[in-house]
PDB file of C-alpha atoms in Angstrom:
ATOM      1  CA  MET V   1     -12.741  -8.658  24.200  1.00  0.00           C
ATOM      2  CA  ILE V   2     -15.697  -6.905  22.624  1.00  0.00           C
ATOM      3  CA  ARG V   3     -18.868  -8.931  22.338  1.00  0.00           C
ATOM      4  CA  ALA V   4     -20.219  -9.646  18.867  1.00  0.00           C
ATOM      5  CA  SER V   5     -23.413  -7.615  19.407  1.00  0.00           C
ATOM      6  CA  SER V   6     -21.582  -4.503  20.611  1.00  0.00           C
ATOM      7  CA  LEU V   7     -19.041  -4.870  17.808  1.00  0.00           C
ATOM      8  CA  ARG V   8     -21.857  -5.204  15.283  1.00  0.00           C
ATOM      9  CA  ALA V   9     -23.511  -2.050  16.645  1.00  0.00           C
ATOM     10  CA  CYS V  10     -20.193  -0.187  16.479  1.00  0.00           C
ATOM     11  CA  LEU V  11     -19.626  -1.436  12.960  1.00  0.00           C
ATOM     12  CA  SER V  12     -23.125  -0.359  11.886  1.00  0.00           C
ATOM     13  CA  VAL V  13     -22.567   3.139  13.268  1.00  0.00           C
ATOM     14  CA  ALA V  14     -19.148   3.298  11.613  1.00  0.00           C
ATOM     15  CA  MET V  15     -20.590   2.238   8.261  1.00  0.00           C
ATOM     16  CA  ALA V  16     -23.412   4.776   8.514  1.00  0.00           C
ATOM     17  CA  ILE V  17     -20.927   7.540   9.243  1.00  0.00           C
ATOM     18  CA  GLY V  18     -18.639   6.349   6.456  1.00  0.00           C
ATOM     19  CA  LEU V  19     -21.448   6.256   3.936  1.00  0.00           C
ATOM     20  CA  ALA V  20     -22.749   9.650   5.034  1.00  0.00           C
ATOM     21  CA  LEU V  21     -19.307  11.148   4.635  1.00  0.00           C
ATOM     22  CA  GLY V  22     -18.616   9.359   1.367  1.00  0.00           C
ATOM     23  CA  VAL V  23     -21.869   9.951  -0.502  1.00  0.00           C
ATOM     24  CA  GLY V  24     -22.259  13.677   0.094  1.00  0.00           C
ATOM     25  CA  ALA V  25     -18.704  14.809  -0.553  1.00  0.00           C
ATOM     26  CA  ALA V  26     -16.210  14.179  -3.266  1.00  0.00           C
ATOM     27  CA  ARG V  27     -13.374  15.441  -1.052  1.00  0.00           C
ATOM     28  CA  ALA V  28     -11.568  13.311   1.485  1.00  0.00           C
ATOM     29  CA  THR V  29     -11.530  14.835   4.932  1.00  0.00           C
ATOM     30  CA  PRO V  30      -9.512  14.157   8.064  1.00  0.00           C
ATOM     31  CA  ALA V  31     -12.727  12.725   9.485  1.00  0.00           C
ATOM     32  CA  GLN V  32     -12.777  10.122   6.731  1.00  0.00           C
ATOM     33  CA  GLU V  33      -9.156   9.260   7.380  1.00  0.00           C
ATOM     34  CA  ALA V  34      -9.947   8.928  11.080  1.00  0.00           C
ATOM     35  CA  GLU V  35     -12.930   6.761  10.148  1.00  0.00           C
ATOM     36  CA  LEU V  36     -10.632   4.527   8.111  1.00  0.00           C
ATOM     37  CA  ASP V  37      -8.305   4.212  11.113  1.00  0.00           C
ATOM     38  CA  LYS V  38     -11.291   3.299  13.281  1.00  0.00           C
ATOM     39  CA  LEU V  39     -12.344   0.649  10.780  1.00  0.00           C
ATOM     40  CA  ASP V  40      -8.794  -0.714  10.775  1.00  0.00           C
ATOM     41  CA  LYS V  41      -8.984  -1.100  14.567  1.00  0.00           C
ATOM     42  CA  ILE V  42     -12.312  -2.897  14.256  1.00  0.00           C
ATOM     43  CA  GLU V  43     -10.714  -5.152  11.649  1.00  0.00           C
ATOM     44  CA  ALA V  44      -7.919  -6.001  14.089  1.00  0.00           C
ATOM     45  CA  GLU V  45     -10.499  -6.866  16.769  1.00  0.00           C
ATOM     46  CA  LEU V  46     -12.407  -9.096  14.356  1.00  0.00           C
ATOM     47  CA  SER V  47      -9.170 -10.781  13.354  1.00  0.00           C
ATOM     48  CA  LEU V  48      -8.407 -11.457  17.015  1.00  0.00           C
ATOM     49  CA  GLN V  49     -11.882 -12.922  17.511  1.00  0.00           C
ATOM     50  CA  ARG V  50     -11.370 -15.141  14.451  1.00  0.00           C
ATOM     51  CA  GLU V  51      -8.002 -16.338  15.753  1.00  0.00           C
ATOM     52  CA  TRP V  52      -9.488 -17.219  19.144  1.00  0.00           C
ATOM     53  CA  ALA V  53     -12.355 -19.109  17.465  1.00  0.00           C
ATOM     54  CA  ASP V  54      -9.803 -21.014  15.358  1.00  0.00           C
ATOM     55  CA  TYR V  55      -7.792 -21.805  18.477  1.00  0.00           C
ATOM     56  CA  ARG V  56     -10.831 -23.115  20.351  1.00  0.00           C
ATOM     57  CA  TRP V  57     -11.901 -25.203  17.346  1.00  0.00           C
ATOM     58  CA  LYS V  58      -8.457 -26.762  16.868  1.00  0.00           C
ATOM     59  CA  LYS V  59      -8.165 -27.495  20.578  1.00  0.00           C
ATOM     60  CA  ALA V  60     -11.628 -29.105  20.705  1.00  0.00           C
ATOM     61  CA  SER V  61     -10.863 -31.087  17.532  1.00  0.00           C
ATOM     62  CA  ALA V  62      -7.682 -32.416  19.084  1.00  0.00           C
ATOM     63  CA  GLU V  63      -9.612 -33.450  22.198  1.00  0.00           C
ATOM     64  CA  CYS V  64     -12.106 -35.321  20.024  1.00  0.00           C
ATOM     65  CA  TYR V  65      -9.462 -37.915  19.191  1.00  0.00           C
ATOM     66  CA  GLN V  66      -9.441 -38.953  22.853  1.00  0.00           C
ATOM     67  CA  LYS V  67     -13.129 -39.934  22.678  1.00  0.00           C
ATOM     68  CA  TYR V  68     -14.813 -43.049  21.355  1.00  0.00           C
ATOM     69  CA  LEU V  69     -17.155 -41.324  18.865  1.00  0.00           C
ATOM     70  CA  VAL V  70     -14.537 -39.263  17.055  1.00  0.00           C
ATOM     71  CA  ASN V  71     -16.519 -38.339  13.928  1.00  0.00           C
ATOM     72  CA  ARG V  72     -19.569 -37.204  15.890  1.00  0.00           C
ATOM     73  CA  CYS V  73     -17.376 -35.101  18.170  1.00  0.00           C
ATOM     74  CA  LEU V  74     -15.590 -33.557  15.178  1.00  0.00           C
ATOM     75  CA  SER V  75     -18.875 -32.663  13.467  1.00  0.00           C
ATOM     76  CA  GLN V  76     -20.209 -31.083  16.676  1.00  0.00           C
ATOM     77  CA  THR V  77     -16.982 -29.167  17.079  1.00  0.00           C
ATOM     78  CA  ARG V  78     -17.204 -27.970  13.482  1.00  0.00           C
ATOM     79  CA  ALA V  79     -20.844 -26.889  13.992  1.00  0.00           C
ATOM     80  CA  GLN V  80     -19.857 -24.923  17.103  1.00  0.00           C
ATOM     81  CA  TYR V  81     -17.000 -23.306  15.161  1.00  0.00           C
ATOM     82  CA  ARG V  82     -19.374 -22.296  12.341  1.00  0.00           C
ATOM     83  CA  LYS V  83     -21.729 -20.718  14.927  1.00  0.00           C
ATOM     84  CA  GLU V  84     -18.852 -18.596  16.179  1.00  0.00           C
ATOM     85  CA  ILE V  85     -17.233 -17.762  12.863  1.00  0.00           C
ATOM     86  CA  ASP V  86     -20.302 -16.956  10.714  1.00  0.00           C
ATOM     87  CA  PRO V  87     -21.205 -13.694  12.532  1.00  0.00           C
ATOM     88  CA  ILE V  88     -17.542 -12.686  12.529  1.00  0.00           C
ATOM     89  CA  ARG V  89     -17.345 -13.332   8.791  1.00  0.00           C
ATOM     90  CA  ALA V  90     -20.520 -11.306   8.142  1.00  0.00           C
ATOM     91  CA  GLN V  91     -19.039  -8.376  10.078  1.00  0.00           C
ATOM     92  CA  GLU V  92     -15.764  -8.718   8.161  1.00  0.00           C
ATOM     93  CA  VAL V  93     -17.613  -8.533   4.848  1.00  0.00           C
ATOM     94  CA  GLU V  94     -19.417  -5.323   5.891  1.00  0.00           C
ATOM     95  CA  LEU V  95     -16.197  -3.888   7.266  1.00  0.00           C
ATOM     96  CA  ASN V  96     -14.249  -4.677   4.106  1.00  0.00           C
ATOM     97  CA  THR V  97     -16.933  -3.011   1.990  1.00  0.00           C
ATOM     98  CA  ALA V  98     -16.791   0.153   4.103  1.00  0.00           C
ATOM     99  CA  GLN V  99     -12.980   0.172   4.036  1.00  0.00           C
ATOM    100  CA  ARG V 100     -12.929  -0.309   0.283  1.00  0.00           C
ATOM    101  CA  GLU V 101     -15.308   2.627  -0.245  1.00  0.00           C
ATOM    102  CA  LEU V 102     -13.305   4.921   2.043  1.00  0.00           C
ATOM    103  CA  ARG V 103     -10.000   3.924   0.453  1.00  0.00           C
ATOM    104  CA  LYS V 104     -11.463   4.510  -3.010  1.00  0.00           C
ATOM    105  CA  LEU V 105     -12.655   7.952  -1.925  1.00  0.00           C
ATOM    106  CA  LEU V 106      -9.244   8.825  -0.476  1.00  0.00           C
ATOM    107  CA  LYS V 107      -7.480   7.564  -3.617  1.00  0.00           C
ATOM    108  CA  ASP V 108      -9.822   9.580  -5.843  1.00  0.00           C
ATOM    109  CA  GLU V 109      -9.041  12.663  -3.753  1.00  0.00           C
ATOM    110  CA  ARG V 110      -5.278  12.127  -4.103  1.00  0.00           C
ATOM    111  CA  ASP V 111      -5.662  11.577  -7.851  1.00  0.00           C
ATOM    112  CA  ALA V 112      -7.736  14.751  -8.230  1.00  0.00           C
ATOM    113  CA  LYS V 113      -5.138  16.715  -6.269  1.00  0.00           C
ATOM    114  CA  ARG V 114      -2.337  15.383  -8.487  1.00  0.00           C
ATOM    115  CA  LYS V 115      -4.338  16.215 -11.604  1.00  0.00           C
ATOM    116  CA  ALA V 116      -4.959  19.752 -10.345  1.00  0.00           C
ATOM    117  CA  GLU V 117      -1.263  20.198  -9.596  1.00  0.00           C
ATOM    118  CA  LYS V 118      -0.373  18.947 -13.050  1.00  0.00           C
ATOM    119  CA  ALA V 119      -2.808  21.409 -14.675  1.00  0.00           C
ATOM    120  CA  ASP V 120      -1.460  24.352 -12.633  1.00  0.00           C
ATOM    121  CA  PRO V 121       0.195  26.881 -15.024  1.00  0.00           C
ATOM    122  CA  ALA V 122       2.991  27.648 -12.546  1.00  0.00           C
ATOM    123  CA  LYS V 123       3.839  23.957 -12.315  1.00  0.00           C
ATOM    124  CA  ALA V 124       3.681  23.641 -16.099  1.00  0.00           C
ATOM    125  CA  ALA V 125       6.129  26.553 -16.467  1.00  0.00           C
ATOM    126  CA  GLU V 126       8.401  24.961 -13.873  1.00  0.00           C
ATOM    127  CA  ARG V 127       8.312  21.635 -15.732  1.00  0.00           C
ATOM    128  CA  ALA V 128       9.097  23.416 -19.026  1.00  0.00           C
ATOM    129  CA  GLU V 129      12.050  25.176 -17.363  1.00  0.00           C
ATOM    130  CA  ASN V 130      13.266  21.852 -15.984  1.00  0.00           C
ATOM    131  CA  VAL V 131      13.054  20.276 -19.459  1.00  0.00           C
ATOM    132  CA  ARG V 132      14.967  23.202 -20.981  1.00  0.00           C
ATOM    133  CA  ALA V 133      17.663  23.017 -18.297  1.00  0.00           C
ATOM    134  CA  PHE V 134      17.963  19.266 -18.792  1.00  0.00           C
ATOM    135  CA  GLU V 135      18.356  19.605 -22.557  1.00  0.00           C
ATOM    136  CA  GLU V 136      20.940  22.349 -22.061  1.00  0.00           C
ATOM    137  CA  LYS V 137      22.920  20.095 -19.721  1.00  0.00           C
ATOM    138  CA  GLN V 138      22.709  17.274 -22.249  1.00  0.00           C
ATOM    139  CA  GLN V 139      24.058  19.564 -24.995  1.00  0.00           C
ATOM    140  CA  ASP V 140      26.907  20.730 -22.726  1.00  0.00           C
ATOM    141  CA  ALA V 141      27.765  17.139 -21.905  1.00  0.00           C
ATOM    142  CA  ALA V 142      27.772  16.260 -25.618  1.00  0.00           C
ATOM    143  CA  LYS V 143      30.118  19.217 -26.346  1.00  0.00           C
ATOM    144  CA  ARG V 144      32.478  18.147 -23.565  1.00  0.00           C
ATOM    145  CA  ALA V 145      32.482  14.588 -24.882  1.00  0.00           C
ATOM    146  CA  ALA V 146      33.213  15.827 -28.434  1.00  0.00           C
ATOM    147  CA  ASP V 147      36.047  18.080 -27.163  1.00  0.00           C
ATOM    148  CA  LEU V 148      37.515  15.212 -25.178  1.00  0.00           C
ATOM    149  CA  GLU V 149      37.372  12.929 -28.204  1.00  0.00           C
ATOM    150  CA  GLU V 150      39.054  15.601 -30.334  1.00  0.00           C
ATOM    151  CA  ARG V 151      41.812  16.022 -27.743  1.00  0.00           C
ATOM    152  CA  ARG V 152      42.331  12.256 -27.665  1.00  0.00           C
ATOM    153  CA  LYS V 153      42.679  12.177 -31.444  1.00  0.00           C
ATOM    154  CA  ASP V 154      45.080  15.130 -31.337  1.00  0.00           C
ATOM    155  CA  ALA V 155      47.134  13.726 -28.425  1.00  0.00           C
ATOM    156  CA  PRO V 156      49.849  11.983 -30.501  1.00  0.00           C
ATOM    157  CA  ARG V 157      50.526  15.155 -32.519  1.00  0.00           C
ATOM    158  CA  ARG V 158      50.722  17.318 -29.387  1.00  0.00           C
ATOM    159  CA  ALA V 159      52.976  14.779 -27.720  1.00  0.00           C
ATOM    160  CA  GLN V 160      55.285  14.879 -30.769  1.00  0.00           C
ATOM    161  CA  GLU V 161      55.354  18.689 -30.694  1.00  0.00           C
ATOM    162  CA  ASN V 162      56.129  18.703 -26.989  1.00  0.00           C
ATOM    163  CA  LYS V 163      58.880  16.143 -27.511  1.00  0.00           C
ATOM    164  CA  ALA V 164      60.377  18.140 -30.368  1.00  0.00           C
ATOM    165  CA  GLY V 165      60.201  21.385 -28.420  1.00  0.00           C
ATOM    166  CA  THR V 166      61.911  20.051 -25.328  1.00  0.00           C
ATOM    167  CA  GLN V 167      64.877  18.390 -27.007  1.00  0.00           C
ATOM    168  CA  LEU V 168      68.234  19.995 -26.277  1.00  0.00           C
ATOM    169  CA  GLN V 169      70.537  20.726 -29.184  1.00  0.00           C
TER     170      GLN V 169
END
């Protein structure tokens, strides 16, 4: 398990790198995506530390009920838990801020790329061709439906003609 001080130092370096990458450039880079992955790993480590602190607190709280001064023991246990969890929480807040900024930067990059693709004349011509082809298919389908309906209406007359034509005399 990583100690809180080394994790804090790692987090500080990660945030400095993230801010340096995020402030100077409006484009997301593979380095920023790698930085986000690194921050996700740090988040998992902090989560593990939090879970272990919760486990120790719950175990100590349960042991307090075996003692005579239960309330005093519980308050001491809670104070010890707060000593462990407060630095973890502070690191989580910094980490979440850095993650949010990187994710926003990556989302802005994806949005800008989509906007550029949408404004591309070749893509616009392709979309116009797709719309034209779709409308043409809709018109063909409407013609086929109208022809089918006409044939259905005409079916009794054709059946009568066929019946009359096939009778033997």
